[in-house]
mmCIF file of C-alpha atoms and ligand atoms in Angstrom:
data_model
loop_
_atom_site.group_PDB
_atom_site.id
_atom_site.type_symbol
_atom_site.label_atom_id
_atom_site.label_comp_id
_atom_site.label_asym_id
_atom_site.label_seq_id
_atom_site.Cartn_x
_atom_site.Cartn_y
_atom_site.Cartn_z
ATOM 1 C CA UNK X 59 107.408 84.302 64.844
ATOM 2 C CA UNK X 60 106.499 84.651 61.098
ATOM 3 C CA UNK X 61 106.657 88.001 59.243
ATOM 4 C CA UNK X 62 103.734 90.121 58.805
ATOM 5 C CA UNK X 63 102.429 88.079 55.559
ATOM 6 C CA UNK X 64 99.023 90.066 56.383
ATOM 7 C CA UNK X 65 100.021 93.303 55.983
ATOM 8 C CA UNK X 66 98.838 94.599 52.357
ATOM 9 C CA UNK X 67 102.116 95.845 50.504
ATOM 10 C CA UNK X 68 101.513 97.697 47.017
ATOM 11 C CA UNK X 69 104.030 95.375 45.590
ATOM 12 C CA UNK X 70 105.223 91.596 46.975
ATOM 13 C CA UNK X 71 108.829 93.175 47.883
ATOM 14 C CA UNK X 72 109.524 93.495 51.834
ATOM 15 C CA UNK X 73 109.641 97.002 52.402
ATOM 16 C CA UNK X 74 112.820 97.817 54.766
ATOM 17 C CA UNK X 75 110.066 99.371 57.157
ATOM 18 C CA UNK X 76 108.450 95.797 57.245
ATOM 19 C CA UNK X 77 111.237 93.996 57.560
ATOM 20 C CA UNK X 78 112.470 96.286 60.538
ATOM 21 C CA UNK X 79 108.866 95.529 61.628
ATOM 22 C CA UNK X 80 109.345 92.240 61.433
ATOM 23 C CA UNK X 81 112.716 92.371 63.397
ATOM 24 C CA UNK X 82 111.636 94.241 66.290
ATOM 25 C CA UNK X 83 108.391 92.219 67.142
ATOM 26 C CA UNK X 84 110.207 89.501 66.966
ATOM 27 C CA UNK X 85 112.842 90.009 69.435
ATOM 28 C CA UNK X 86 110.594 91.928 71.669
ATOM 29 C CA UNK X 87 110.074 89.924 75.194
ATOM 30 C CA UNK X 88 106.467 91.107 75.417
ATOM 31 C CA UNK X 89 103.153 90.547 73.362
ATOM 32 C CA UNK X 90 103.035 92.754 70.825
ATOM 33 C CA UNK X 91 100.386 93.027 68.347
ATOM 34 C CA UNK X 92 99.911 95.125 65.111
ATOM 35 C CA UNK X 93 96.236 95.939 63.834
ATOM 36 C CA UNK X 94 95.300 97.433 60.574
ATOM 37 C CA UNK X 95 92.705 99.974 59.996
ATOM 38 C CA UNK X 96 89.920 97.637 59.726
ATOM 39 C CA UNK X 97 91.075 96.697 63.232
ATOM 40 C CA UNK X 98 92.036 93.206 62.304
ATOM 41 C CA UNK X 99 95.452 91.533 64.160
ATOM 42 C CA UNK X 100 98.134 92.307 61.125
ATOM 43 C CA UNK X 101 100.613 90.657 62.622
ATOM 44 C CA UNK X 102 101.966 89.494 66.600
ATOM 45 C CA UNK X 103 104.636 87.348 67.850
ATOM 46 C CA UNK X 104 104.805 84.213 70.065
ATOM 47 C CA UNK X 105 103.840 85.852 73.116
ATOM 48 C CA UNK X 106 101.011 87.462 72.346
ATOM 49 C CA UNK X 107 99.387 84.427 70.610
ATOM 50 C CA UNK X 108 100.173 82.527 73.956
ATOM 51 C CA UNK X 109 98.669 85.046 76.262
ATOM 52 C CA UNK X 110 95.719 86.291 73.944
ATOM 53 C CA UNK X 111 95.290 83.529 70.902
ATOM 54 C CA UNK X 112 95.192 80.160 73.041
ATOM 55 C CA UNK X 113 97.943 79.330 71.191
ATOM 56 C CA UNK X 114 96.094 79.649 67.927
ATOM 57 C CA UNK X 115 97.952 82.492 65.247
ATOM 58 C CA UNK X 116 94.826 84.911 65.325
ATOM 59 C CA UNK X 117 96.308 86.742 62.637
ATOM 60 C CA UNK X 118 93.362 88.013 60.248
ATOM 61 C CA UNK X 119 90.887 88.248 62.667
ATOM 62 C CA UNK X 120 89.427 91.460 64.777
ATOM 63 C CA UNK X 121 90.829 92.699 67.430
ATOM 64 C CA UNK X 122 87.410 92.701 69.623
ATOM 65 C CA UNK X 123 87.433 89.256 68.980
ATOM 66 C CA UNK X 124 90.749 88.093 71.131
ATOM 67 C CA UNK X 125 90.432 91.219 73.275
ATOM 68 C CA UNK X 126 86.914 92.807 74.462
ATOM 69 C CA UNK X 127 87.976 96.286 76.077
ATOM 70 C CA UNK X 128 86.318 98.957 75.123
ATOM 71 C CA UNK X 129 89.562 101.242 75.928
ATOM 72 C CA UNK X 130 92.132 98.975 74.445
ATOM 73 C CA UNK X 131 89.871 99.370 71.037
ATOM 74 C CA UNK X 132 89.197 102.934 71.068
ATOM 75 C CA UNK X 133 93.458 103.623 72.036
ATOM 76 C CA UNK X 134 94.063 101.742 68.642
ATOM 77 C CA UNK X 135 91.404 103.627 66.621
ATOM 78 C CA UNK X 136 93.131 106.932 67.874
ATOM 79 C CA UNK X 137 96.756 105.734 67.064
ATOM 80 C CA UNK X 138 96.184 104.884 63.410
ATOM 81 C CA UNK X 139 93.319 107.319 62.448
ATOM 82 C CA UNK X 140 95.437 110.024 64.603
ATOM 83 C CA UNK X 141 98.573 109.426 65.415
ATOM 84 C CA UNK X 142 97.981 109.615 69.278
ATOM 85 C CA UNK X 143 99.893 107.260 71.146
ATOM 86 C CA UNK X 144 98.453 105.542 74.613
ATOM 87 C CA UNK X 145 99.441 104.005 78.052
ATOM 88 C CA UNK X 146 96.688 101.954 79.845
ATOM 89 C CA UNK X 147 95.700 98.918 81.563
ATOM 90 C CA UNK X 148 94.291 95.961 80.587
ATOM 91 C CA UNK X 149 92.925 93.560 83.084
ATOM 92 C CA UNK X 150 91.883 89.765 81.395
ATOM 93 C CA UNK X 151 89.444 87.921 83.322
ATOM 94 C CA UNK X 152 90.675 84.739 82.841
ATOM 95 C CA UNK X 153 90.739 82.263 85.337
ATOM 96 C CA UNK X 154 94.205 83.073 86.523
ATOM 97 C CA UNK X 155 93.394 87.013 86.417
ATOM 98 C CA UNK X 156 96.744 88.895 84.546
ATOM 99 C CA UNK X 157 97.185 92.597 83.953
ATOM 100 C CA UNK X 158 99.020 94.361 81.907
ATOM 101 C CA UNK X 159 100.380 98.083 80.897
ATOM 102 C CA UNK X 160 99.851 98.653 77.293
ATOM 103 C CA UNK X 161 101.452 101.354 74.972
ATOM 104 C CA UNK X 162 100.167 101.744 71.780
ATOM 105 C CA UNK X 163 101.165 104.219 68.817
ATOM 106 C CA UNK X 164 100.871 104.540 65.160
ATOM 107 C CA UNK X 165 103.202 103.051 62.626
ATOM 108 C CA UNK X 166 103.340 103.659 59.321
ATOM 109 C CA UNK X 167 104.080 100.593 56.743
ATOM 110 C CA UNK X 168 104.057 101.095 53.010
ATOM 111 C CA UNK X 169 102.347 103.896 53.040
ATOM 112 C CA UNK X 170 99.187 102.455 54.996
ATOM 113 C CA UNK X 171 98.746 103.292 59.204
ATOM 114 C CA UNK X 172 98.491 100.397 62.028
ATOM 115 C CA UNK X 173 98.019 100.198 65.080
ATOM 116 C CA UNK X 174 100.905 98.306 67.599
ATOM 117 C CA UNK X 175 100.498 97.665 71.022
ATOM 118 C CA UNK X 176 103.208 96.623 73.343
ATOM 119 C CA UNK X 177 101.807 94.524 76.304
ATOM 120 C CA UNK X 178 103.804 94.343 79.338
ATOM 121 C CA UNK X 179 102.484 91.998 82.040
ATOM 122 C CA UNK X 180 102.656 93.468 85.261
ATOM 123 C CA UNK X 181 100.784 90.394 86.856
ATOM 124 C CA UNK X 182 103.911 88.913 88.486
ATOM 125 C CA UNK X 183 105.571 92.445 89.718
ATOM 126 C CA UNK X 184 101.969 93.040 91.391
ATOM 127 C CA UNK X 185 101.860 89.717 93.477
ATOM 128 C CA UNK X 186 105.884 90.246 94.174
ATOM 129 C CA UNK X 187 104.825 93.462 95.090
ATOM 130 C CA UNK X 188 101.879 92.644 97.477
ATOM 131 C CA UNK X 189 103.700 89.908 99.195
ATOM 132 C CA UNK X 190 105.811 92.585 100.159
ATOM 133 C CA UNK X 191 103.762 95.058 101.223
ATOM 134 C CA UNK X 192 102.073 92.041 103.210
ATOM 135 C CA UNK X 193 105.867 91.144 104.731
ATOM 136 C CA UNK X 194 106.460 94.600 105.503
ATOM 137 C CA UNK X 195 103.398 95.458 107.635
ATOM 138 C CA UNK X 196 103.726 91.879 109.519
ATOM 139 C CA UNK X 197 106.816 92.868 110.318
ATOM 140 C CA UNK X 198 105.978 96.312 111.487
ATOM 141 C CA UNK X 199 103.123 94.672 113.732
ATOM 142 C CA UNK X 200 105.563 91.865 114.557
ATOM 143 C CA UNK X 201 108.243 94.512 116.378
ATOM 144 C CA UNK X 202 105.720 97.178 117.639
ATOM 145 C CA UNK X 203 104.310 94.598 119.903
ATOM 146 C CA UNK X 204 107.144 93.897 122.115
ATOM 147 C CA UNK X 205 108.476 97.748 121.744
ATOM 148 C CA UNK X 206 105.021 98.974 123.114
ATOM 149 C CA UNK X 207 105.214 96.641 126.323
ATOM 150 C CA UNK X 208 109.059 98.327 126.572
ATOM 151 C CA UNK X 209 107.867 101.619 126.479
ATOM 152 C CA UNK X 210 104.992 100.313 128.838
ATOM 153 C CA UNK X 211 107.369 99.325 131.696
ATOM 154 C CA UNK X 212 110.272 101.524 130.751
ATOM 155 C CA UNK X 213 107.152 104.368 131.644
ATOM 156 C CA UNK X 214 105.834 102.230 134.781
ATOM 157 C CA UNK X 215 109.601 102.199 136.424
ATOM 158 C CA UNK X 216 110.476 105.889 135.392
ATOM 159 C CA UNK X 217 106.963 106.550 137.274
ATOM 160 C CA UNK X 218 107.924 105.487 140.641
ATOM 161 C CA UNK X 219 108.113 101.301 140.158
ATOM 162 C CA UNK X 220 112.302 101.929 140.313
ATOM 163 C CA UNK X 221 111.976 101.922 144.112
ATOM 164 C CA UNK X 222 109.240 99.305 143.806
ATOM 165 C CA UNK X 223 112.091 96.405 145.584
ATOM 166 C CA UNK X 224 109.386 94.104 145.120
ATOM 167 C CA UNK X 225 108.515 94.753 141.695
ATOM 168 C CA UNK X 226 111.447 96.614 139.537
ATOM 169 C CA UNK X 227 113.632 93.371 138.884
ATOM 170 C CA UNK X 228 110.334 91.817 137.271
ATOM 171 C CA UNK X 229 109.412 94.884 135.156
ATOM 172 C CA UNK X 230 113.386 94.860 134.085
ATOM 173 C CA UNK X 231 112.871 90.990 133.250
ATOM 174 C CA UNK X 232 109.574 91.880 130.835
ATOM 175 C CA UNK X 233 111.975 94.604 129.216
ATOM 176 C CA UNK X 234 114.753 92.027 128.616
ATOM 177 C CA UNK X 235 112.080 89.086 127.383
ATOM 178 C CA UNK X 236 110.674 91.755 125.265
ATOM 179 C CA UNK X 237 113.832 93.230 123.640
ATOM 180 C CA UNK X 238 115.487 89.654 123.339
ATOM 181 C CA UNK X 239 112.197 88.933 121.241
ATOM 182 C CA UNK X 240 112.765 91.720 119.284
ATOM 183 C CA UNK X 241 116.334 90.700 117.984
ATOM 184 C CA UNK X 242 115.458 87.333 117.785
ATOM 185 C CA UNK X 243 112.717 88.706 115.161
ATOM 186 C CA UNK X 244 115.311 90.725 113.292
ATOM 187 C CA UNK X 245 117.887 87.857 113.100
ATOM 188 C CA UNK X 246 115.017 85.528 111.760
ATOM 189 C CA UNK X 247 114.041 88.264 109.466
ATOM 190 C CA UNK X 248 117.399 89.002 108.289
ATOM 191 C CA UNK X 249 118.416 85.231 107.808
ATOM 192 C CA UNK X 250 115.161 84.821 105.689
ATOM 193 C CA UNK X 251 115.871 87.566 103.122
ATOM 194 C CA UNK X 252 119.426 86.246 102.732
ATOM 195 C CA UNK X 253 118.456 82.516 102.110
ATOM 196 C CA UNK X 254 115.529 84.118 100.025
ATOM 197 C CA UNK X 255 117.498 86.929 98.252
ATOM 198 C CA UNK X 256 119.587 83.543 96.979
ATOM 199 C CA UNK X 257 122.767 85.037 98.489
ATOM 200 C CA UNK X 258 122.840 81.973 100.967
ATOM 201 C CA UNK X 259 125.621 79.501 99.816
ATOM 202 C CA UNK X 260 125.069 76.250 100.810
ATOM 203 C CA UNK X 261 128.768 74.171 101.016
ATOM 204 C CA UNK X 262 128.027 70.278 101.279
ATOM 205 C CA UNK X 263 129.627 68.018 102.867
ATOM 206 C CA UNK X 264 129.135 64.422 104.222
ATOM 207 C CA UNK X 265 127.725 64.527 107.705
ATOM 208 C CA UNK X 266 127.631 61.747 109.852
ATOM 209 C CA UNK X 267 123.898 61.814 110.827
ATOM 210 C CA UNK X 268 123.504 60.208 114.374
ATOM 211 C CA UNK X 269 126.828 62.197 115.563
ATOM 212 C CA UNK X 270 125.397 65.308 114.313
ATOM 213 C CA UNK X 271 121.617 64.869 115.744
ATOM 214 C CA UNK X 272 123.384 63.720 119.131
ATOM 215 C CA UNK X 273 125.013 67.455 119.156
ATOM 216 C CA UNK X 274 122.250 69.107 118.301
ATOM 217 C CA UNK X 275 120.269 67.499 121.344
ATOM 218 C CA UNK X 276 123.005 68.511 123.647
ATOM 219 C CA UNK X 277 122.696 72.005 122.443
ATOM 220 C CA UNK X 278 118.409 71.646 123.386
ATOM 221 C CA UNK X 279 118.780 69.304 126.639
ATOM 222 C CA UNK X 280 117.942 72.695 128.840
ATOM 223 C CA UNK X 281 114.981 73.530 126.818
ATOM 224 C CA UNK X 282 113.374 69.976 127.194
ATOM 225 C CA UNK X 283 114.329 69.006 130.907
ATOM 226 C CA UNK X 284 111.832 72.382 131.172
ATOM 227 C CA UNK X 285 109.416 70.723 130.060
ATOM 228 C CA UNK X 286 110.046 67.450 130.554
ATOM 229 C CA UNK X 287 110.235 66.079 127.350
ATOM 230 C CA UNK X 288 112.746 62.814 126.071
ATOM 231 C CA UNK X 289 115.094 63.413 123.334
ATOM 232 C CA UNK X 290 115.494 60.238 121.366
ATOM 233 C CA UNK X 291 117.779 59.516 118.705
ATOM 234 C CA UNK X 292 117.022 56.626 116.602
ATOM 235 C CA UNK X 293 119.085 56.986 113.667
ATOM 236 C CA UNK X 294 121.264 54.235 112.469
ATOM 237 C CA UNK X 295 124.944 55.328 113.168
ATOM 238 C CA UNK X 296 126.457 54.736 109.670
ATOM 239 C CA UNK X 297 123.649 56.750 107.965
ATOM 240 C CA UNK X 298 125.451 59.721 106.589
ATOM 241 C CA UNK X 299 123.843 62.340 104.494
ATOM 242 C CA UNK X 300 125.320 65.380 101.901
ATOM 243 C CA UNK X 301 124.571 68.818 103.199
ATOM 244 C CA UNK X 302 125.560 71.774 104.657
ATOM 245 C CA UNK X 303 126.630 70.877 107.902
ATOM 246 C CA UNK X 304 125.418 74.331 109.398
ATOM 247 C CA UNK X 305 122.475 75.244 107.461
ATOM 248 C CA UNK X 306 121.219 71.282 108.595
ATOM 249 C CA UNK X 307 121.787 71.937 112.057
ATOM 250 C CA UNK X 308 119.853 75.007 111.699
ATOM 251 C CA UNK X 309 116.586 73.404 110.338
ATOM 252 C CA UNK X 310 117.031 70.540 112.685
ATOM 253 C CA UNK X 311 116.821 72.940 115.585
ATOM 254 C CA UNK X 312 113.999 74.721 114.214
ATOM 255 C CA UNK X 313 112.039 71.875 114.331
ATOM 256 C CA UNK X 314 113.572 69.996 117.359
ATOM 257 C CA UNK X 315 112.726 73.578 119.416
ATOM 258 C CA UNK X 316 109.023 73.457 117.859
ATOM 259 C CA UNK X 317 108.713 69.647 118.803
ATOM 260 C CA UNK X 318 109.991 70.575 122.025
ATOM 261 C CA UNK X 319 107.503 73.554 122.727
ATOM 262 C CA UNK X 320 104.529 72.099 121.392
ATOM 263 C CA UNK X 321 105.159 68.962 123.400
ATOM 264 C CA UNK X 322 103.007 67.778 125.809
ATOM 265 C CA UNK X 323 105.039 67.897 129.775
ATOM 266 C CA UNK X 324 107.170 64.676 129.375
ATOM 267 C CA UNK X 325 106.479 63.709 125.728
ATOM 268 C CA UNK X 326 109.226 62.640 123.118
ATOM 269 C CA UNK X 327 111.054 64.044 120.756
ATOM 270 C CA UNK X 328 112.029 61.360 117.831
ATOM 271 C CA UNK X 329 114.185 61.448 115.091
ATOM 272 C CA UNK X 330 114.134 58.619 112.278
ATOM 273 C CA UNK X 331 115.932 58.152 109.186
ATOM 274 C CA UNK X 332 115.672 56.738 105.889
ATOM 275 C CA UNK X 333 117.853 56.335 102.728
ATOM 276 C CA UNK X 334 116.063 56.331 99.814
ATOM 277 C CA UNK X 335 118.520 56.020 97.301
ATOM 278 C CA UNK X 336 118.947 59.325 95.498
ATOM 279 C CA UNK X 337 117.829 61.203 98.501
ATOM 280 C CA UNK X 338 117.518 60.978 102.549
ATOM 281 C CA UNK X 339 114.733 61.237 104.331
ATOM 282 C CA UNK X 340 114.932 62.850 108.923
ATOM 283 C CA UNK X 341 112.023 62.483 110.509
ATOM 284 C CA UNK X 342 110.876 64.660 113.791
ATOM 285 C CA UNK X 343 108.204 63.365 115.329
ATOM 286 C CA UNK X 344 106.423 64.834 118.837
ATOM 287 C CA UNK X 345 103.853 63.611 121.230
ATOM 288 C CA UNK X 346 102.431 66.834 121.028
ATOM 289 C CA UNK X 347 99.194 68.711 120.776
ATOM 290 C CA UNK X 348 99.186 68.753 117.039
ATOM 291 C CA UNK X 349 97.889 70.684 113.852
ATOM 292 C CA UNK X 350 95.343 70.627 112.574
ATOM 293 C CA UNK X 351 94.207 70.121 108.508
ATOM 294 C CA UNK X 352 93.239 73.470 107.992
ATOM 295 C CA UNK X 353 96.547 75.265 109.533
ATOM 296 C CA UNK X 354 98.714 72.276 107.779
ATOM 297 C CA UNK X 355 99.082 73.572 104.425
ATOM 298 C CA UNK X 356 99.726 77.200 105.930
ATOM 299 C CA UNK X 357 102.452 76.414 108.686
ATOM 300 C CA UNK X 358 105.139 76.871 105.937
ATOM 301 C CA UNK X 359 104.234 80.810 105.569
ATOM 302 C CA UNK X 360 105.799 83.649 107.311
ATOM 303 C CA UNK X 361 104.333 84.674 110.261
ATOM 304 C CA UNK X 362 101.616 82.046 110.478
ATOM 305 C CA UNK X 363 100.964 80.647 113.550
ATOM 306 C CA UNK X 364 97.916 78.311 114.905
ATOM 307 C CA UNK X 365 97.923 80.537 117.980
ATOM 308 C CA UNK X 366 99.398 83.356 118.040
ATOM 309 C CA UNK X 367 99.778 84.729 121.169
ATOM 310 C CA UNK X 368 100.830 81.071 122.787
ATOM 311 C CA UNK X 369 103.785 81.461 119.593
ATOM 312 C CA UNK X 370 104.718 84.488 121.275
ATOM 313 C CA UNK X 371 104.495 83.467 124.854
ATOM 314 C CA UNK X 372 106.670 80.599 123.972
ATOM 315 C CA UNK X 373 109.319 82.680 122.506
ATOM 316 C CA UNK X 374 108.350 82.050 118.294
ATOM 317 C CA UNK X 375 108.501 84.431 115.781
ATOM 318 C CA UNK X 376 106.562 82.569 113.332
ATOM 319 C CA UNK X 377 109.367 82.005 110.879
ATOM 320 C CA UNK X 378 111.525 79.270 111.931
ATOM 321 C CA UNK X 379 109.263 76.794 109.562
ATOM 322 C CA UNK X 380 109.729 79.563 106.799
ATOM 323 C CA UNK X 381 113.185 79.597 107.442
ATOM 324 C CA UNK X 382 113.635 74.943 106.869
ATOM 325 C CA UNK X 383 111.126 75.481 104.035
ATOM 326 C CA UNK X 384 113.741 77.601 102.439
ATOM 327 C CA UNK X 385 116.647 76.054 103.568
ATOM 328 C CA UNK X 386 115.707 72.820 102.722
ATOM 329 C CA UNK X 387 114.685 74.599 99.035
ATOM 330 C CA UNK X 388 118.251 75.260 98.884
ATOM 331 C CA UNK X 389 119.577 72.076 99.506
ATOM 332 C CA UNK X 390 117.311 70.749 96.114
ATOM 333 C CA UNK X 391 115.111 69.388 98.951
ATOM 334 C CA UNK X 392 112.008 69.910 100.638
ATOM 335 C CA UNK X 393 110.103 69.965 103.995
ATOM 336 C CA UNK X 394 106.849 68.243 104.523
ATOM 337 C CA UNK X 395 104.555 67.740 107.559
ATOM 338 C CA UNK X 396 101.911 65.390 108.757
ATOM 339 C CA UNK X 397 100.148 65.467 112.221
ATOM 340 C CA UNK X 398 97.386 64.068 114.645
ATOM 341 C CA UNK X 399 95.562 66.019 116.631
ATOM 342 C CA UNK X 400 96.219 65.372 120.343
ATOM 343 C CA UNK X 401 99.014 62.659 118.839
ATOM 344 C CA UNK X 402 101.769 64.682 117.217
ATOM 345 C CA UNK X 403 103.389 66.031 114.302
ATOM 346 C CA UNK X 404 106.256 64.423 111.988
ATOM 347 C CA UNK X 405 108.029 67.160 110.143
ATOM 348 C CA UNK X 406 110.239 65.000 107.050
ATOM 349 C CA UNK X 407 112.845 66.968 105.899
ATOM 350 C CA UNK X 408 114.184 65.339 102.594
ATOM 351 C CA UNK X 409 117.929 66.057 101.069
ATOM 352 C CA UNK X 410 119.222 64.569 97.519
ATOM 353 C CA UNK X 411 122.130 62.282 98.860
ATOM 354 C CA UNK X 412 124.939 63.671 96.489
HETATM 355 P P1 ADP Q 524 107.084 79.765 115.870
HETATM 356 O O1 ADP Q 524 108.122 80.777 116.089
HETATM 357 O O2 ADP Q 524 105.719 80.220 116.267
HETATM 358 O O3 ADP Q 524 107.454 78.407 116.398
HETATM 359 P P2 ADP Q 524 107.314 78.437 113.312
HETATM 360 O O4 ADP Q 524 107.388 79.009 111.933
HETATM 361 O O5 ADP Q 524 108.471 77.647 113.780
HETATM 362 O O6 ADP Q 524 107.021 79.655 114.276
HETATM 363 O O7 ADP Q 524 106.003 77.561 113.419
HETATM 364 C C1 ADP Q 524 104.769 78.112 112.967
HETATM 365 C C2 ADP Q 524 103.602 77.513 113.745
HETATM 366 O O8 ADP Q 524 103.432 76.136 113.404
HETATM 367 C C3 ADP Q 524 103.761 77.529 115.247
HETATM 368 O O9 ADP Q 524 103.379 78.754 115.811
HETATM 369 C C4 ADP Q 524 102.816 76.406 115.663
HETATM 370 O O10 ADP Q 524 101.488 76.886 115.683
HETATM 371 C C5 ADP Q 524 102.931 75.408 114.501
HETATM 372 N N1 ADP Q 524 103.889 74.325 114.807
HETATM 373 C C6 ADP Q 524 105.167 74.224 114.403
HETATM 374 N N2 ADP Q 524 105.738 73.088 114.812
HETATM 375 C C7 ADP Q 524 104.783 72.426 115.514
HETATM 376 C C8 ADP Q 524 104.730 71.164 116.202
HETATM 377 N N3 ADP Q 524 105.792 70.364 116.246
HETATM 378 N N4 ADP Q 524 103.563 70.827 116.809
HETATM 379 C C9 ADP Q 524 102.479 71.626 116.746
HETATM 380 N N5 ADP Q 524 102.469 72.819 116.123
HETATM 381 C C10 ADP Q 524 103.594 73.220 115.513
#
């Protein structure tokens, strides 16, 4: 930040109204710049030259030159011909598109009137603020679809299917699958926002890796005699990695259920390791149907699913992968994923080893 050296003073002494100036666009967080009454920049700090300037101190030049809005101009004419202060919005149509909400006013230095504008950019708050709109209504859709086939059957057996002995046990079965689905939904939904909300504490310890995997497969057997599918566990049994011993075995499952259920009837299940030096690599690779490039990069998101109703059918809620992404986030790792269509998927989940 350099003082206003622009700003025409009657005499070469800082004025205390100058200096305090000085001071406060300084140590202001946003872009603020100050425009004389031949609308040329008097003065700005760092931020503003960043965000407007290209990095280059426009100080000197006009105002229509680093910003072209026709509103923006005619707010600062008003403030320092007439004293009226302004709110509006400024959209730049740059290639990453930022708004902002502007305030201008008059201020009066050595006896001359300028312009300053505050600029507060809203760009981030919007996204935040649309990715949660977008969570909210998935969320909404997610739950009404199981509570409308509740109400659906709750009606049916209220309407005469109670004494329907062939029937009534099934409709109470839909009611259960349904409602189950439902709290699964709000568990995964709840257990997102905490990891997410950074409230999530993850306590790491060493874990013996083969021991732990074995346990985790004992926990799935049921789910992949089902469907027929082999659970092998080819991880060397010294291999030990640093984690959270809980929050591991909760993305393991994740993807050891998904490997499972997007399996092919008696496929395999494989789980590989690697030390890397600073950081361990588990692999989970299937003999399953596979993803393919265009749903890759998006499998991470919440809610997305290749097919949605089979997700459903199969018990998903579309956020277990949302769910390792983050955990594995927390853990100063990552998640990544490569498949083959009709081959199988490897999901690598990749932890710093202290
Ligand atoms: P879901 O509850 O649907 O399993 P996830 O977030 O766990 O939600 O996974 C998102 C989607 O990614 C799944 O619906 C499925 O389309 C795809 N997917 C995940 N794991 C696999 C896999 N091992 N093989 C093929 N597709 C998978």
């Amino acid at each position: 930040m350099r003082p206003l050296a622009k700003i025409p003073a009657d005499d070469q002494q800082m004025t205390s109204s100058r200096v305090v100036l000085d001071r406060l666009i300084e140590t202001t967080r946003e872009a603020v710049i100050v425009v004389d009454q031949d609308l040329r920049i008097a003065a700005c700090n760092d931020k503003a030259v960043e965000a407007f300037a290209g990095g280059i101190r426009p100080v000197g030049r006009r105002l229509t030159e680093l910003l072209r809005d026709l509103a923006l101009h005619q707010a600062f004419v008003n403030a320092i011909r007439d004293d009226k202060a302004a709110e509006l919005r400024l959209e730049l149509n740059t290639r990453e598109r930022r708004r902002f909400d502007v305030h201008i006013a008059q201020v009066r230095i050595d006896g001359r009137n300028f312009g300053v504008g505050f600029f507060y950019d809203i760009t981030k708050i919007e996204r935040l603020e649309s990715v949660r709109q977008e969570f909210l209504s998935n969320i909404s859709h997610e739950l009404r679809t199981p509570l409308t086939s509740i109400l659906a059957f709750v009606e049916t057996l209220e309407n005469g299917a109670l004494e329907d002995a062939e029937n009534n046990l099934r409709f109470l079965g839909v009611i259960r699958r349904n409602a189950e689905r439902m709290s699964s939904l709000i568990a995964d939904i709840l257990e997102l926002s905490t990891i997410e909300s950074g409230s999530a504490s993850v306590d790491k310890r060493r874990i013996s890796l083969r021991e732990s995997i074995d346990n985790i497969y004992a926990s799935l057997a049921a789910k992949a005699a089902i469907r027929e599918v082999s659970l092998i566990n080819d991880i060397e049994p010294e291999h030990s990695i640093f984690a959270d011993p809980l929050r591991f075995e909760q993305m393991l499952v994740n993807l050891i259920e998904n490997a499972i259920k997007f399996n092919r009837i008696g496929g395999t299940v494989t789980l590989t390791s690697e030390s890397k030096g600073n950081y361990d690599a588990i692999s989970v690779t299937d003999t399953g149907e596979g993803i393919s490039t265009e749903h890759l990069s998006r499998i991470f998101e919440r809610f997305y699913r290749v097919d949605r109703a089979r997700s459903r059918e199969l018990g998903g809620t579309g956020l277990g992968l949302a769910i390792v992404k983050h955990l594995a986030l927390l853990h100063g790792g990552e998640v990544t994923v490569s498949s083959e269509l009709s081959v199988g998927t490897t999901f690598k989940v990749e932890l710093p080893s202290r």
